[in-house]
Short mmCIF file of C-alpha atoms in Angstrom, two decimals:
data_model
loop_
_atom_site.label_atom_id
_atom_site.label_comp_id
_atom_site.label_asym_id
_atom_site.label_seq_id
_atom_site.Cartn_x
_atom_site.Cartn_y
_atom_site.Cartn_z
CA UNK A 1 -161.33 -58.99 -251.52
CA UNK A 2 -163.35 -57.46 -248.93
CA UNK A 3 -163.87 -53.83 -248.56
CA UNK A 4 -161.61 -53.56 -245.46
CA UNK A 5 -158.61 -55.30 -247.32
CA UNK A 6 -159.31 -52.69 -250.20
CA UNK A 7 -159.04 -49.91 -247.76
CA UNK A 8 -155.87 -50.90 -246.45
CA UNK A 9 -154.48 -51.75 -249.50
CA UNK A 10 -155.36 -48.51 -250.60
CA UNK A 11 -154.20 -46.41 -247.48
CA UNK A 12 -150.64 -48.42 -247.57
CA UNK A 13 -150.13 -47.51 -251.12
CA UNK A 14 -150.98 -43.81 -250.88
CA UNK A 15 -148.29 -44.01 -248.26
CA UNK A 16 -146.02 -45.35 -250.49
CA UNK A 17 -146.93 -43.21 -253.06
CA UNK A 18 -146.78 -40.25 -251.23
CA UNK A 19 -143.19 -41.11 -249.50
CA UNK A 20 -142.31 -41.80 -252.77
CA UNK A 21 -143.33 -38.43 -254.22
CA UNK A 22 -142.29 -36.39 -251.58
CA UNK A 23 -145.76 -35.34 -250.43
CA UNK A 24 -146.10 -35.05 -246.62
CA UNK A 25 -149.53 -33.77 -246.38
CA UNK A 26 -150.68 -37.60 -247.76
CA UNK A 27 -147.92 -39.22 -245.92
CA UNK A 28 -148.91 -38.00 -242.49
CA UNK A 29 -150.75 -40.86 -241.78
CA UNK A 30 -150.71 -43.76 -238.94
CA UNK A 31 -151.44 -47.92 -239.98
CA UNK A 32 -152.38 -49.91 -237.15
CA UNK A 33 -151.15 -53.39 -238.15
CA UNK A 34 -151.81 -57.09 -236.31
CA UNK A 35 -152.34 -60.99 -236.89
CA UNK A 36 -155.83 -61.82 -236.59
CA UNK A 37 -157.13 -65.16 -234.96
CA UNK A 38 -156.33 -67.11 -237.75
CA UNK A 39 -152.73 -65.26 -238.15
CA UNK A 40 -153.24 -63.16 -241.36
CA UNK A 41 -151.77 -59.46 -240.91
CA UNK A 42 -154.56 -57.53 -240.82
CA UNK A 43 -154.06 -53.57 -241.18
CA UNK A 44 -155.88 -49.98 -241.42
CA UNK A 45 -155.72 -46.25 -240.93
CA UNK A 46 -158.05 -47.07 -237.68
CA UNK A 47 -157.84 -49.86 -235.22
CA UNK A 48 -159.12 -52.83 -236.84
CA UNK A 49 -161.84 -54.87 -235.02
CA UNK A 50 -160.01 -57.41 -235.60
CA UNK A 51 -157.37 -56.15 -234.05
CA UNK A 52 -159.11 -55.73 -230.92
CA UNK A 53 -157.76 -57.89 -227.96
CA UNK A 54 -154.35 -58.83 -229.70
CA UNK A 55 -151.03 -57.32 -230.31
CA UNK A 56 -150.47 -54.75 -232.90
CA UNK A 57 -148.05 -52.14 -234.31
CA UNK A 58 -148.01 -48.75 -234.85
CA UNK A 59 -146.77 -48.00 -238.21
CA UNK A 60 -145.78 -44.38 -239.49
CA UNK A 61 -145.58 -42.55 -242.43
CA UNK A 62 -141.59 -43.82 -242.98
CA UNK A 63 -142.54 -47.51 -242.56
CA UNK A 64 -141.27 -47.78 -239.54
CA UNK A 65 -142.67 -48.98 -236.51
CA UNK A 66 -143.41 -46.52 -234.04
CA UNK A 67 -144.20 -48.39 -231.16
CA UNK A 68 -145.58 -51.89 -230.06
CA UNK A 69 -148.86 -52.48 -228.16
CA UNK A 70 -149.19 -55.71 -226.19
CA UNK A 71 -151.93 -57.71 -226.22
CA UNK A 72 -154.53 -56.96 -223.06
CA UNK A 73 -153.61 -59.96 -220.43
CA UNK A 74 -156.21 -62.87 -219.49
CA UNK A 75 -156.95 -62.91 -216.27
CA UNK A 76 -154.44 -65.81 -215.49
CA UNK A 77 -151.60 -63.32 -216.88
CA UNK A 78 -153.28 -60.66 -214.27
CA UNK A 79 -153.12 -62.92 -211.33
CA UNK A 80 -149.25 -64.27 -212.35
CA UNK A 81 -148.47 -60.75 -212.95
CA UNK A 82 -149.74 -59.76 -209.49
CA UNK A 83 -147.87 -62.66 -208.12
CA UNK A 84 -144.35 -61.30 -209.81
CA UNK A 85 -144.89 -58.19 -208.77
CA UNK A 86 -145.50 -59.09 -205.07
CA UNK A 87 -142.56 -61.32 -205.20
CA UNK A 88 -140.29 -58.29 -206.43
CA UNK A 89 -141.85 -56.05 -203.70
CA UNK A 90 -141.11 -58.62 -201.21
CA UNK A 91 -137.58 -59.01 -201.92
CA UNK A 92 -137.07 -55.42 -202.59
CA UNK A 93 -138.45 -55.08 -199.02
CA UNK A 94 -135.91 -57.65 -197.29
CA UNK A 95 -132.85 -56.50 -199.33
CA UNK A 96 -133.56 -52.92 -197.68
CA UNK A 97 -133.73 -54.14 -194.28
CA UNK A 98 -130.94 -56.41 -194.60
CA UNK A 99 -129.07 -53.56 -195.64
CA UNK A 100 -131.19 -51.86 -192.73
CA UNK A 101 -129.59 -54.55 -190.28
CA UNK A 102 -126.25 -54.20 -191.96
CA UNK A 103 -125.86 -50.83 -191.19
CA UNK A 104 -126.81 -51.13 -188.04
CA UNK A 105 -124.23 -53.45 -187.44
CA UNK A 106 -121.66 -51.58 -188.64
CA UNK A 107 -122.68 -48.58 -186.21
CA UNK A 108 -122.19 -51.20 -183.33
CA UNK A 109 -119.42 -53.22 -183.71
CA UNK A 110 -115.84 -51.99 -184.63
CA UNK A 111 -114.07 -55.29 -185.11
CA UNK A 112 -114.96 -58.85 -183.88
CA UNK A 113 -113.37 -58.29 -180.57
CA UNK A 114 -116.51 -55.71 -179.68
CA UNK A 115 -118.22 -58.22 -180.67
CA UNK A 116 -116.65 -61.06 -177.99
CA UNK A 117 -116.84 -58.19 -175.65
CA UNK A 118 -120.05 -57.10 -175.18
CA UNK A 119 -121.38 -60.78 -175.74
CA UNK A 120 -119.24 -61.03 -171.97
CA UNK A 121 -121.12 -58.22 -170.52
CA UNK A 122 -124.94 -59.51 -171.55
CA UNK A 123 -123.75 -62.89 -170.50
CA UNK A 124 -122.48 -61.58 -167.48
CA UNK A 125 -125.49 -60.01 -166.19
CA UNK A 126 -127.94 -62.98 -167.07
CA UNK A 127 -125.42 -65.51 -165.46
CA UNK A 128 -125.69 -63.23 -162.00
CA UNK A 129 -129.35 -62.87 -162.14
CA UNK A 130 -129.23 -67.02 -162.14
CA UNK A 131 -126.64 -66.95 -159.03
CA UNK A 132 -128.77 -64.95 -157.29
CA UNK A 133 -131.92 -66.84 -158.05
CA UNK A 134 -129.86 -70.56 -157.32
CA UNK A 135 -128.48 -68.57 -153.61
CA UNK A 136 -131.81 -67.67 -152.70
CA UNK A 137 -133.41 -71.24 -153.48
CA UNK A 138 -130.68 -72.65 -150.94
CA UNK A 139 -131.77 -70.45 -148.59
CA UNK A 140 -135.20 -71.28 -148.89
CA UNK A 141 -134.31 -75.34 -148.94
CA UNK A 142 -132.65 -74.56 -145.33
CA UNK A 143 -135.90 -72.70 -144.18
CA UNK A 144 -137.99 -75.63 -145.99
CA UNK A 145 -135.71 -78.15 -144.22
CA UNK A 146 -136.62 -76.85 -140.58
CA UNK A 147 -140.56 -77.16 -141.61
CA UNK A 148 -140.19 -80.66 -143.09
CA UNK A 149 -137.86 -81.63 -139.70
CA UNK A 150 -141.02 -80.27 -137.48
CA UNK A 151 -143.60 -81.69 -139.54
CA UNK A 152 -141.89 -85.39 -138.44
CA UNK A 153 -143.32 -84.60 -135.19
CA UNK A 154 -146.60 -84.42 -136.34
CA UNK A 155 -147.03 -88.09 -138.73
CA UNK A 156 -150.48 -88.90 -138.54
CA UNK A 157 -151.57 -86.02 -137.02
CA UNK A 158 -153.12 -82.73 -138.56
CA UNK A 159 -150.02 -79.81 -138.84
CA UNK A 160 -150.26 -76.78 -137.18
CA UNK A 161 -150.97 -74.16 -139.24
CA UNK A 162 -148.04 -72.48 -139.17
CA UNK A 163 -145.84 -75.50 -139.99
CA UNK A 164 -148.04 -75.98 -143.14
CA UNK A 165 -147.83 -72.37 -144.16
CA UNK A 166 -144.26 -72.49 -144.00
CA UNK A 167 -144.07 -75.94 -146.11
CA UNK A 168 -146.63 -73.87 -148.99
CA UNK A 169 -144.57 -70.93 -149.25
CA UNK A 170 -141.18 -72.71 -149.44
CA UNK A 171 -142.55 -74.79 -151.92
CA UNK A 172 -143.62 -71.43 -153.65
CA UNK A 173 -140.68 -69.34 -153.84
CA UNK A 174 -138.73 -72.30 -154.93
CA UNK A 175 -140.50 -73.17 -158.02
CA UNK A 176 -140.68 -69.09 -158.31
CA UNK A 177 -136.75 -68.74 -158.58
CA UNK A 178 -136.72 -71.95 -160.68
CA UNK A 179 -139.03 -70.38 -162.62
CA UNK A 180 -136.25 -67.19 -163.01
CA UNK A 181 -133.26 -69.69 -163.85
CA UNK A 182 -135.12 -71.40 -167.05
CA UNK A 183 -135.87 -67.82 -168.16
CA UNK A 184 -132.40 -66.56 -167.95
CA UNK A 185 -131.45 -70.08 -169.31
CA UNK A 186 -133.29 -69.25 -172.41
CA UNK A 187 -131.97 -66.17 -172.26
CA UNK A 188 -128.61 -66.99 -172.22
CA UNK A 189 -128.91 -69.12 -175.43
CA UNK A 190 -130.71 -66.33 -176.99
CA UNK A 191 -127.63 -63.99 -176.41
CA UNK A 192 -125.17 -66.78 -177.86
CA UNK A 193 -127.46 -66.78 -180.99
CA UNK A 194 -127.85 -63.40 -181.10
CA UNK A 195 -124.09 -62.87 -181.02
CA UNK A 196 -123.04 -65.99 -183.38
CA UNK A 197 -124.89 -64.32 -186.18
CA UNK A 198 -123.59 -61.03 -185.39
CA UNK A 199 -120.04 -62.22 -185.60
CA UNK A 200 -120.60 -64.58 -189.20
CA UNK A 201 -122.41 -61.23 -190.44
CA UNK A 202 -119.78 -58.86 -189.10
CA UNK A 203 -116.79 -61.55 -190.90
CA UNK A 204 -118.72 -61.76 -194.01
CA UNK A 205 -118.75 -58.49 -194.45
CA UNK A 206 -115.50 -57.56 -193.97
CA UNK A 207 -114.66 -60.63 -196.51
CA UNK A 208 -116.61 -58.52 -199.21
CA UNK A 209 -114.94 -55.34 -198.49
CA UNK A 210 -117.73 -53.64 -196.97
CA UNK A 211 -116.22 -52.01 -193.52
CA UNK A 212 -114.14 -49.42 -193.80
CA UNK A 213 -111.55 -49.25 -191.41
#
């Protein structure tokens, strides 16, 4: 028996000895208890050394634990600790702005008929802005057609100057406003996404109770 078993042996049975007796002063003391490498409980009034980089327990004067000390982590644990805790923040994050979004919702909408409504209007005023842009490209084809009718005269022959101005800056303004329709075409699909998920957010949560009316 080495002299560090002796010690402990001798430290846990004053404990005893003194619970047993009734005397406090000798039963004040603290045992630091763990399984070694090779799984033997190893204890002492002190940290063991061999104690050092594993689990152990705090045991007081009652024989009781008094608390439980994990093992330090390997840097593997670290790293997949780091990785939870990321995770949680993460998720944390997107519940608060869904709930962010949610109220938002809520402060815009009063029933799925706003919703219809105002989906209308922002329709509305992208399908105009395409009218427009669709009336002004006839226009221009009419201009463009009274350049293209003059330069007939001219086959073979360099066109004035004028004539081929006029063909360039048709051609120009017409791929412009074309340019202005496939915008507000995207647009316009944006808005019917936008408002699809407003309404199947807006229904589910009225389904879960969660507008007040």
């Amino acid at each position: 028996m080495n002299m560090l078993t002796r010690t402990t042996l001798a430290r846990t049975g004053a404990i005893a000895v003194a619970i047993a007796f009734g005397h406090p002063a000798l039963a004040a003391g603290t045992l630091f208890c763990c399984n070694d490498t090779t799984g033997k409980q190893v204890c002492g009034d002190i940290l063991p050394q061999a104690c050092y980089g594993h689990a152990y327990r705090e045991i007081g004067a009652s024989g009781r634990t008094l608390r439980n000390v994990e093992a330090p982590l390997t840097a593997e644990q670290r790293a997949q600790r780091a990785i939870e805790e990321a995770k949680r923040k993460e998720e944390a994050a997107a519940l608060k702005e869904q709930q962010r979004k949610d109220q938002a919702l809520l402060n815009t909408y009063g029933s799925v008929k706003d919703i219809e409504a105002m989906r209308l209007r922002a329709q509305e005023d992208v399908k105009k802005s395409i009218e427009n842009a669709e009336a002004k490209i006839a226009e221009i084809q009419i201009l463009r057609k009274k350049f293209e009718d003059e330069a007939e005269f001219y086959k073979k022959k360099q066109l004035p100057a004028e004539v081929q101005k006029g063909l360039n800056d048709t051609a120009f303004e017409i791929k412009a406003q074309q340019s202005i329709i496939d915008s507000k075409q995207k647009e316009l699909d944006i808005i019917r996404d936008k408002y699809d998920q407003d309404r199947r957010r807006y229904i589910d949560l009225s389904r879960r109770g969660l507008i007040q009316r």
